[in-house]
Amino acid sequence: MGDPTSYFISLFQGYRTYVASTYIGFNVVGFAINAWVLYVVAPLLFAPAIKVPKSILFYIFALCVGDLMTMIAMLLLVIELLFGTWQFSSMVCTSYLIFDSMNKFMAPMIVFLISRTCYSTVCLDKTKGEKAATLKYAVIQFCIALAFVMILLWPVFAYSQVFTFYMSPNSTAQEVTVMRKCGFFPPPEIEFWFNLIACITSYAVPLFGIIYWYVSVPFFLKRRALTTLVASSSMDAALRKVITTVLLLTVIYVLCWTPYWVSMFANRIWTMEKKSIIIISYFIHLLPYISCVAYPLIFTLLNRGIRSAHAKIVADQRRRFRSLTDEASSQIRTAIRTIPGTKMKKNEFLTRTEEISSDKAASEAISEFRDTLPSQTSFPDETLL
């Protein structure tokens, strides 16, 4: 599951900086987008009166955390590309390969769980829908999936190591180029079965589940529209949103993961010896990282409930801050009026209090009043789709 071209970096030294720059660009974008999604989603996890299922919010939160861990591991790969050799210990190498491999498993599985939750909350009966929407149920399912993935990754723990190569020996100068590479190279039979099981569990099964469950939702909504008095315009809007989500997820999933898995099995047939093939292999290896940027963005931007709930929280926090500053100014004015021997004209008094309100006393007053505020914010429900 590690970088399939680790042995061949020396064949394209001139292209290494270009490939590394591309990886760095996607790494920066990945950090920025996942941090923004966390900023939007994390406050909603424990906020009341949100109609968006807490399970969906948790899955998006877990997806972002996993993506950020993958982006951190990606930094190690970038450093290797820049220096042309592995700079860290064997333990760090194993950790990098584990995080990199978990991205191949956990991201598709979380998307799989999100599609299942959407189907359950919309198409199943009320009891099953409410169960699927709970935070507790989501945490349990995520832990089961994580445990399953860790069991599947046992070959990565067993066969990951740092290899040392001695190249370009110069007998006259008695010099040799030493190159260290972090790689996952199990016995051929174990590698084949590991890749096959990984491809089925983290590619084929999630792809089938995503398509089946998301496609089932519009058919259910269409049938319900025929038997209820739901307005056709609102139903059409819901259908369009579901279809858009299905198409986006499916296209990104197929584009990002199909080349990767094809290349994993193709490496057993064709040996990479040309620079162009090696560079293409590196960019194919980059595609799963691109999915780390796309998935959280899609689930956040296409969910009106998440966007409106976050906007409500931001507006309420601004309103609270203005209330705090007004209250602090009022307290300061009252305190100044009680100072003996203080006589000012009305206009002078107002000017003076405005100056004081921006002083250190105002900051202290704001801190005191912040402690008395409630810890949660309520806002109206928003729809999931």
Short mmCIF file of C-alpha atoms in Angstrom, two decimals:
data_model
loop_
_atom_site.label_atom_id
_atom_site.label_comp_id
_atom_site.label_asym_id
_atom_site.label_seq_id
_atom_site.Cartn_x
_atom_site.Cartn_y
_atom_site.Cartn_z
CA MET A 1 0.00 0.00 0.00
CA GLY A 2 3.04 2.31 0.16
CA ASP A 3 4.52 4.23 -2.72
CA PRO A 4 4.84 1.70 -5.59
CA THR A 5 7.85 3.46 -7.15
CA SER A 6 10.14 3.78 -4.16
CA TYR A 7 12.92 1.76 -5.82
CA PHE A 8 13.03 3.98 -8.89
CA ILE A 9 13.34 7.54 -7.65
CA SER A 10 16.95 7.64 -8.81
CA LEU A 11 15.75 7.24 -12.40
CA PHE A 12 14.15 10.67 -12.55
CA GLN A 13 16.24 12.95 -10.37
CA GLY A 14 15.54 15.87 -12.70
CA TYR A 15 11.77 15.54 -12.21
CA ARG A 16 11.84 15.06 -8.45
CA THR A 17 11.39 18.73 -7.59
CA TYR A 18 8.45 19.08 -9.97
CA VAL A 19 6.69 16.04 -8.49
CA ALA A 20 7.43 17.23 -4.95
CA SER A 21 6.04 20.70 -5.73
CA THR A 22 2.79 19.14 -6.95
CA TYR A 23 2.51 17.07 -3.78
CA ILE A 24 3.21 20.13 -1.64
CA GLY A 25 0.48 22.10 -3.41
CA PHE A 26 -2.16 19.44 -2.77
CA ASN A 27 -0.90 19.01 0.78
CA VAL A 28 -1.42 22.71 1.56
CA VAL A 29 -4.87 22.69 -0.05
CA GLY A 30 -5.76 19.52 1.85
CA PHE A 31 -4.78 21.02 5.20
CA ALA A 32 -6.72 24.23 4.49
CA ILE A 33 -9.96 22.58 3.32
CA ASN A 34 -10.08 19.92 6.04
CA ALA A 35 -9.35 22.55 8.71
CA TRP A 36 -12.18 24.70 7.35
CA VAL A 37 -14.62 21.75 7.36
CA LEU A 38 -13.64 20.96 10.95
CA TYR A 39 -14.29 24.61 11.84
CA VAL A 40 -17.77 24.29 10.35
CA VAL A 41 -18.75 20.83 11.58
CA ALA A 42 -17.11 20.45 15.01
CA PRO A 43 -19.26 23.09 16.83
CA LEU A 44 -22.41 21.38 15.53
CA LEU A 45 -21.63 17.99 17.04
CA PHE A 46 -22.90 18.94 20.48
CA ALA A 47 -25.17 21.84 19.56
CA PRO A 48 -28.90 21.29 20.18
CA ALA A 49 -31.84 21.55 17.79
CA ILE A 50 -30.03 20.48 14.62
CA LYS A 51 -31.99 18.32 12.25
CA VAL A 52 -28.87 17.12 10.46
CA PRO A 53 -28.21 13.68 11.97
CA LYS A 54 -25.43 13.76 14.53
CA SER A 55 -24.11 10.57 12.96
CA ILE A 56 -23.54 12.40 9.66
CA LEU A 57 -21.72 15.20 11.48
CA PHE A 58 -19.55 12.68 13.32
CA TYR A 59 -18.65 10.84 10.11
CA ILE A 60 -17.64 14.10 8.44
CA PHE A 61 -15.63 15.03 11.54
CA ALA A 62 -13.89 11.62 11.54
CA LEU A 63 -13.25 11.93 7.80
CA CYS A 64 -11.53 15.29 8.32
CA VAL A 65 -9.42 14.02 11.21
CA GLY A 66 -8.34 11.02 9.15
CA ASP A 67 -7.57 13.24 6.18
CA LEU A 68 -5.45 15.56 8.32
CA MET A 69 -3.47 12.57 9.61
CA THR A 70 -2.98 11.48 6.01
CA MET A 71 -1.78 14.97 5.10
CA ILE A 72 0.74 14.84 7.95
CA ALA A 73 2.01 11.50 6.64
CA MET A 74 2.14 13.04 3.17
CA LEU A 75 4.70 15.53 4.48
CA LEU A 76 7.10 12.64 5.09
CA LEU A 77 6.71 11.55 1.47
CA VAL A 78 7.35 15.11 0.31
CA ILE A 79 10.55 15.26 2.37
CA GLU A 80 11.68 11.99 0.80
CA LEU A 81 10.99 13.39 -2.66
CA LEU A 82 12.93 16.59 -1.96
CA PHE A 83 16.01 14.87 -0.53
CA GLY A 84 15.87 11.76 -2.71
CA THR A 85 16.26 9.48 0.29
CA TRP A 86 14.33 8.53 3.44
CA GLN A 87 15.40 10.78 6.30
CA PHE A 88 13.72 9.05 9.25
CA SER A 89 13.78 5.85 11.30
CA SER A 90 12.12 2.51 10.59
CA MET A 91 9.42 3.23 13.17
CA VAL A 92 8.52 6.49 11.44
CA CYS A 93 8.48 4.59 8.14
CA THR A 94 5.98 2.08 9.51
CA SER A 95 3.84 4.88 10.93
CA TYR A 96 3.83 6.66 7.56
CA LEU A 97 2.75 3.52 5.71
CA ILE A 98 0.03 2.80 8.29
CA PHE A 99 -1.47 6.29 7.98
CA ASP A 100 -1.16 6.16 4.22
CA SER A 101 -2.84 2.74 4.11
CA MET A 102 -5.61 3.80 6.48
CA ASN A 103 -6.49 6.55 4.04
CA LYS A 104 -7.08 3.85 1.42
CA PHE A 105 -9.48 2.05 3.77
CA MET A 106 -11.11 4.57 6.09
CA ALA A 107 -12.09 7.31 3.63
CA PRO A 108 -14.15 4.96 1.39
CA MET A 109 -15.64 3.23 4.43
CA ILE A 110 -16.75 6.53 5.98
CA VAL A 111 -18.33 7.61 2.68
CA PHE A 112 -19.99 4.17 2.66
CA LEU A 113 -21.36 4.75 6.20
CA ILE A 114 -22.61 8.23 5.30
CA SER A 115 -24.55 6.89 2.31
CA ARG A 116 -26.02 4.15 4.49
CA THR A 117 -27.07 6.68 7.13
CA CYS A 118 -28.73 8.95 4.56
CA TYR A 119 -30.66 5.97 3.22
CA SER A 120 -31.70 4.85 6.72
CA THR A 121 -32.90 8.28 7.87
CA VAL A 122 -34.92 8.89 4.70
CA CYS A 123 -36.17 5.49 3.53
CA LEU A 124 -36.50 3.27 6.61
CA ASP A 125 -39.08 3.41 9.39
CA LYS A 126 -38.89 6.02 12.13
CA THR A 127 -37.26 3.76 14.74
CA LYS A 128 -34.42 2.63 12.46
CA GLY A 129 -33.98 6.13 11.10
CA GLU A 130 -33.66 7.66 14.56
CA LYS A 131 -31.20 4.95 15.60
CA ALA A 132 -29.03 5.56 12.52
CA ALA A 133 -29.01 9.31 13.22
CA THR A 134 -27.65 9.06 16.79
CA LEU A 135 -24.08 9.95 17.69
CA LYS A 136 -23.67 6.80 19.79
CA TYR A 137 -24.59 4.53 16.88
CA ALA A 138 -22.14 6.34 14.60
CA VAL A 139 -19.28 6.03 17.10
CA ILE A 140 -19.91 2.29 17.48
CA GLN A 141 -19.97 1.71 13.72
CA PHE A 142 -16.82 3.78 13.25
CA CYS A 143 -14.95 1.84 15.97
CA ILE A 144 -15.97 -1.48 14.40
CA ALA A 145 -14.78 -0.29 10.98
CA LEU A 146 -11.50 0.98 12.47
CA ALA A 147 -10.86 -2.34 14.25
CA PHE A 148 -11.57 -4.21 11.01
CA VAL A 149 -9.12 -2.01 9.11
CA MET A 150 -6.37 -2.46 11.69
CA ILE A 151 -6.73 -6.24 11.41
CA LEU A 152 -6.46 -6.05 7.62
CA LEU A 153 -3.32 -3.94 7.90
CA TRP A 154 -1.27 -6.58 9.73
CA PRO A 155 1.03 -7.12 6.70
CA VAL A 156 1.94 -3.43 6.76
CA PHE A 157 3.09 -3.81 10.37
CA ALA A 158 5.03 -6.97 9.52
CA TYR A 159 6.70 -6.06 6.22
CA SER A 160 7.38 -2.33 6.38
CA GLN A 161 10.99 -1.28 6.72
CA VAL A 162 13.69 1.07 5.49
CA PHE A 163 15.83 -0.39 2.72
CA THR A 164 19.38 0.78 2.00
CA PHE A 165 20.73 0.79 -1.56
CA TYR A 166 24.32 1.34 -2.71
CA MET A 167 24.44 2.82 -6.20
CA SER A 168 26.94 4.33 -8.64
CA PRO A 169 30.09 2.88 -7.07
CA ASN A 170 33.31 4.63 -8.06
CA SER A 171 36.25 2.33 -7.57
CA THR A 172 38.77 5.03 -8.44
CA ALA A 173 37.53 7.54 -5.87
CA GLN A 174 36.28 4.74 -3.62
CA GLU A 175 32.89 6.42 -3.31
CA VAL A 176 29.35 5.05 -3.43
CA THR A 177 25.91 6.67 -3.36
CA VAL A 178 23.79 5.50 -0.44
CA MET A 179 20.01 5.73 -0.77
CA ARG A 180 17.48 4.77 1.92
CA LYS A 181 13.86 4.06 0.98
CA CYS A 182 10.79 3.44 3.09
CA GLY A 183 8.70 0.70 1.56
CA PHE A 184 6.19 -2.12 2.02
CA PHE A 185 7.53 -5.23 0.31
CA PRO A 186 5.93 -8.45 1.57
CA PRO A 187 6.35 -11.84 -0.12
CA PRO A 188 4.61 -11.89 -3.53
CA GLU A 189 1.81 -14.21 -2.44
CA ILE A 190 0.97 -12.16 0.66
CA GLU A 191 1.14 -8.95 -1.38
CA PHE A 192 -1.31 -10.32 -3.96
CA TRP A 193 -3.90 -11.46 -1.43
CA PHE A 194 -3.49 -8.31 0.63
CA ASN A 195 -4.10 -6.09 -2.41
CA LEU A 196 -7.03 -8.24 -3.54
CA ILE A 197 -8.77 -8.16 -0.15
CA ALA A 198 -8.03 -4.45 0.22
CA CYS A 199 -9.43 -3.75 -3.26
CA ILE A 200 -12.65 -5.62 -2.51
CA THR A 201 -13.24 -4.20 0.98
CA SER A 202 -12.10 -0.61 0.39
CA TYR A 203 -13.04 -0.11 -3.26
CA ALA A 204 -15.64 -2.51 -4.71
CA VAL A 205 -17.91 -2.86 -1.66
CA PRO A 206 -18.02 0.89 -0.78
CA LEU A 207 -18.62 1.79 -4.43
CA PHE A 208 -21.57 -0.61 -4.66
CA GLY A 209 -23.01 0.60 -1.35
CA ILE A 210 -22.64 4.29 -2.24
CA ILE A 211 -24.41 3.85 -5.59
CA TYR A 212 -27.13 1.53 -4.29
CA TRP A 213 -28.09 3.51 -1.19
CA TYR A 214 -27.92 6.95 -2.75
CA VAL A 215 -29.83 5.83 -5.86
CA SER A 216 -32.48 4.25 -3.63
CA VAL A 217 -33.27 7.62 -2.01
CA PRO A 218 -34.68 9.41 -5.10
CA PHE A 219 -36.79 6.36 -5.99
CA PHE A 220 -38.21 6.35 -2.46
CA LEU A 221 -38.92 10.08 -2.59
CA LYS A 222 -40.64 9.67 -5.97
CA ARG A 223 -42.88 6.91 -4.66
CA ARG A 224 -43.75 8.94 -1.58
CA ALA A 225 -44.60 11.94 -3.73
CA LEU A 226 -47.19 9.88 -5.58
CA THR A 227 -48.97 8.93 -2.35
CA THR A 228 -48.73 12.22 -0.43
CA LEU A 229 -49.51 15.87 -0.98
CA VAL A 230 -45.87 16.93 -1.13
CA ALA A 231 -45.35 19.95 -3.38
CA SER A 232 -43.83 18.93 -6.68
CA SER A 233 -41.35 21.83 -6.67
CA SER A 234 -39.86 20.90 -3.29
CA MET A 235 -39.75 17.23 -4.26
CA ASP A 236 -38.00 18.03 -7.53
CA ALA A 237 -35.44 20.14 -5.66
CA ALA A 238 -34.75 17.27 -3.25
CA LEU A 239 -34.37 14.82 -6.13
CA ARG A 240 -31.98 17.12 -7.96
CA LYS A 241 -29.83 17.50 -4.85
CA VAL A 242 -29.65 13.75 -4.27
CA ILE A 243 -28.81 13.08 -7.92
CA THR A 244 -26.10 15.77 -7.84
CA THR A 245 -24.57 14.22 -4.71
CA VAL A 246 -24.63 10.73 -6.22
CA LEU A 247 -22.99 11.88 -9.46
CA LEU A 248 -20.27 13.89 -7.70
CA LEU A 249 -19.37 11.15 -5.23
CA THR A 250 -19.39 8.44 -7.88
CA VAL A 251 -17.29 10.40 -10.39
CA ILE A 252 -14.70 11.42 -7.78
CA TYR A 253 -14.62 7.93 -6.30
CA VAL A 254 -14.07 6.26 -9.68
CA LEU A 255 -11.53 8.83 -10.92
CA CYS A 256 -9.47 8.83 -7.71
CA TRP A 257 -9.50 5.15 -6.82
CA THR A 258 -9.81 3.13 -10.05
CA PRO A 259 -6.37 4.16 -11.47
CA TYR A 260 -4.77 3.51 -8.09
CA TRP A 261 -6.04 -0.05 -7.80
CA VAL A 262 -5.38 -0.82 -11.45
CA SER A 263 -1.77 0.33 -10.99
CA MET A 264 -1.38 -1.80 -7.87
CA PHE A 265 -2.09 -4.98 -9.83
CA ALA A 266 -0.37 -3.77 -13.00
CA ASN A 267 2.91 -3.49 -11.07
CA ARG A 268 2.90 -7.28 -10.79
CA ILE A 269 2.84 -7.60 -14.60
CA TRP A 270 4.91 -4.68 -15.92
CA THR A 271 8.21 -3.55 -14.48
CA MET A 272 8.61 0.22 -14.19
CA GLU A 273 11.82 1.17 -15.96
CA LYS A 274 10.94 4.29 -17.96
CA LYS A 275 10.90 7.73 -16.37
CA SER A 276 7.48 8.55 -17.83
CA ILE A 277 5.89 5.46 -16.28
CA ILE A 278 7.44 6.21 -12.90
CA ILE A 279 6.20 9.82 -12.95
CA ILE A 280 2.69 8.67 -13.97
CA SER A 281 2.79 6.20 -11.08
CA TYR A 282 3.57 9.02 -8.66
CA PHE A 283 0.63 11.07 -9.92
CA ILE A 284 -1.66 8.03 -9.69
CA HIS A 285 -0.49 7.69 -6.10
CA LEU A 286 -1.53 11.32 -5.61
CA LEU A 287 -5.19 10.68 -6.61
CA PRO A 288 -6.28 9.20 -3.23
CA TYR A 289 -4.90 12.34 -1.56
CA ILE A 290 -7.09 14.42 -3.87
CA SER A 291 -10.11 12.49 -2.61
CA CYS A 292 -9.14 13.60 0.91
CA VAL A 293 -9.81 17.16 -0.25
CA ALA A 294 -12.96 16.43 -2.23
CA TYR A 295 -15.07 14.32 0.14
CA PRO A 296 -15.31 16.69 3.14
CA LEU A 297 -15.93 19.63 0.82
CA ILE A 298 -18.79 17.88 -0.97
CA PHE A 299 -20.54 16.73 2.20
CA THR A 300 -20.30 20.19 3.75
CA LEU A 301 -21.14 22.42 0.79
CA LEU A 302 -24.05 20.28 -0.45
CA ASN A 303 -25.69 20.04 2.97
CA ARG A 304 -27.91 23.07 3.51
CA GLY A 305 -28.54 22.12 7.13
CA ILE A 306 -24.84 22.22 8.01
CA ARG A 307 -24.28 25.54 6.26
CA SER A 308 -27.28 27.29 7.81
CA ALA A 309 -26.57 25.90 11.29
CA HIS A 310 -22.99 27.11 11.17
CA ALA A 311 -24.08 30.52 9.88
CA LYS A 312 -26.55 30.75 12.76
CA ILE A 313 -23.84 29.97 15.31
CA VAL A 314 -21.48 32.56 13.84
CA ALA A 315 -24.23 35.22 13.82
CA ASP A 316 -25.19 34.39 17.39
CA GLN A 317 -21.59 34.60 18.58
CA ARG A 318 -21.23 38.04 16.99
CA ARG A 319 -24.44 39.12 18.67
CA ARG A 320 -23.14 37.90 22.01
CA PHE A 321 -19.86 39.73 21.58
CA ARG A 322 -21.68 42.99 20.81
CA SER A 323 -23.86 42.43 23.86
CA LEU A 324 -20.77 41.86 25.99
CA THR A 325 -19.11 45.06 24.84
CA ASP A 326 -22.31 47.08 25.40
CA GLU A 327 -22.72 45.60 28.86
CA ALA A 328 -19.09 46.29 29.72
CA SER A 329 -19.41 49.89 28.56
CA SER A 330 -22.53 50.30 30.69
CA GLN A 331 -20.75 48.95 33.76
CA ILE A 332 -17.81 51.28 33.19
CA ARG A 333 -20.10 54.32 32.87
CA THR A 334 -21.82 53.36 36.10
CA ALA A 335 -18.49 52.97 37.87
CA ILE A 336 -17.29 56.38 36.65
CA ARG A 337 -20.46 58.09 37.86
CA THR A 338 -19.82 56.78 41.37
CA ILE A 339 -16.31 58.27 41.56
CA PRO A 340 -16.39 61.17 44.08
CA GLY A 341 -15.52 64.63 42.75
CA THR A 342 -15.95 63.70 39.11
CA LYS A 343 -17.82 66.45 37.27
CA MET A 344 -18.08 66.56 33.52
CA LYS A 345 -20.34 67.96 30.95
CA LYS A 346 -22.55 65.42 29.23
CA ASN A 347 -20.63 65.41 25.93
CA GLU A 348 -17.26 65.24 27.68
CA PHE A 349 -18.52 62.37 29.80
CA LEU A 350 -19.69 60.36 26.79
CA THR A 351 -16.40 60.93 24.98
CA ARG A 352 -14.42 59.88 28.03
CA THR A 353 -16.44 56.68 28.56
CA GLU A 354 -16.05 55.71 24.93
CA GLU A 355 -12.28 56.00 25.30
CA ILE A 356 -12.30 53.95 28.48
CA SER A 357 -14.47 51.26 26.90
CA SER A 358 -11.54 50.31 24.65
CA ASP A 359 -9.09 50.31 27.52
CA LYS A 360 -7.87 47.41 29.66
CA ALA A 361 -10.80 47.83 32.05
CA ALA A 362 -13.20 46.95 29.26
CA SER A 363 -11.26 43.78 28.50
CA GLU A 364 -11.42 42.72 32.14
CA ALA A 365 -15.14 43.42 32.29
CA ILE A 366 -15.69 41.35 29.13
CA SER A 367 -13.84 38.40 30.66
CA GLU A 368 -16.00 38.57 33.78
CA PHE A 369 -19.26 38.62 31.88
CA ARG A 370 -18.21 35.85 29.44
CA ASP A 371 -18.17 33.36 32.35
CA THR A 372 -21.86 33.99 33.02
CA LEU A 373 -22.98 33.11 29.48
CA PRO A 374 -24.60 29.75 28.61
CA SER A 375 -22.33 27.24 26.88
CA GLN A 376 -24.63 26.23 24.01
CA THR A 377 -26.55 27.98 21.32
CA SER A 378 -29.93 26.92 19.98
CA PHE A 379 -31.12 27.55 16.50
CA PRO A 380 -33.93 26.40 14.27
CA ASP A 381 -33.94 23.02 12.52
CA GLU A 382 -32.64 22.64 8.98
CA THR A 383 -33.34 19.88 6.52
CA LEU A 384 -30.78 17.22 5.67
CA LEU A 385 -31.08 17.26 1.90
#
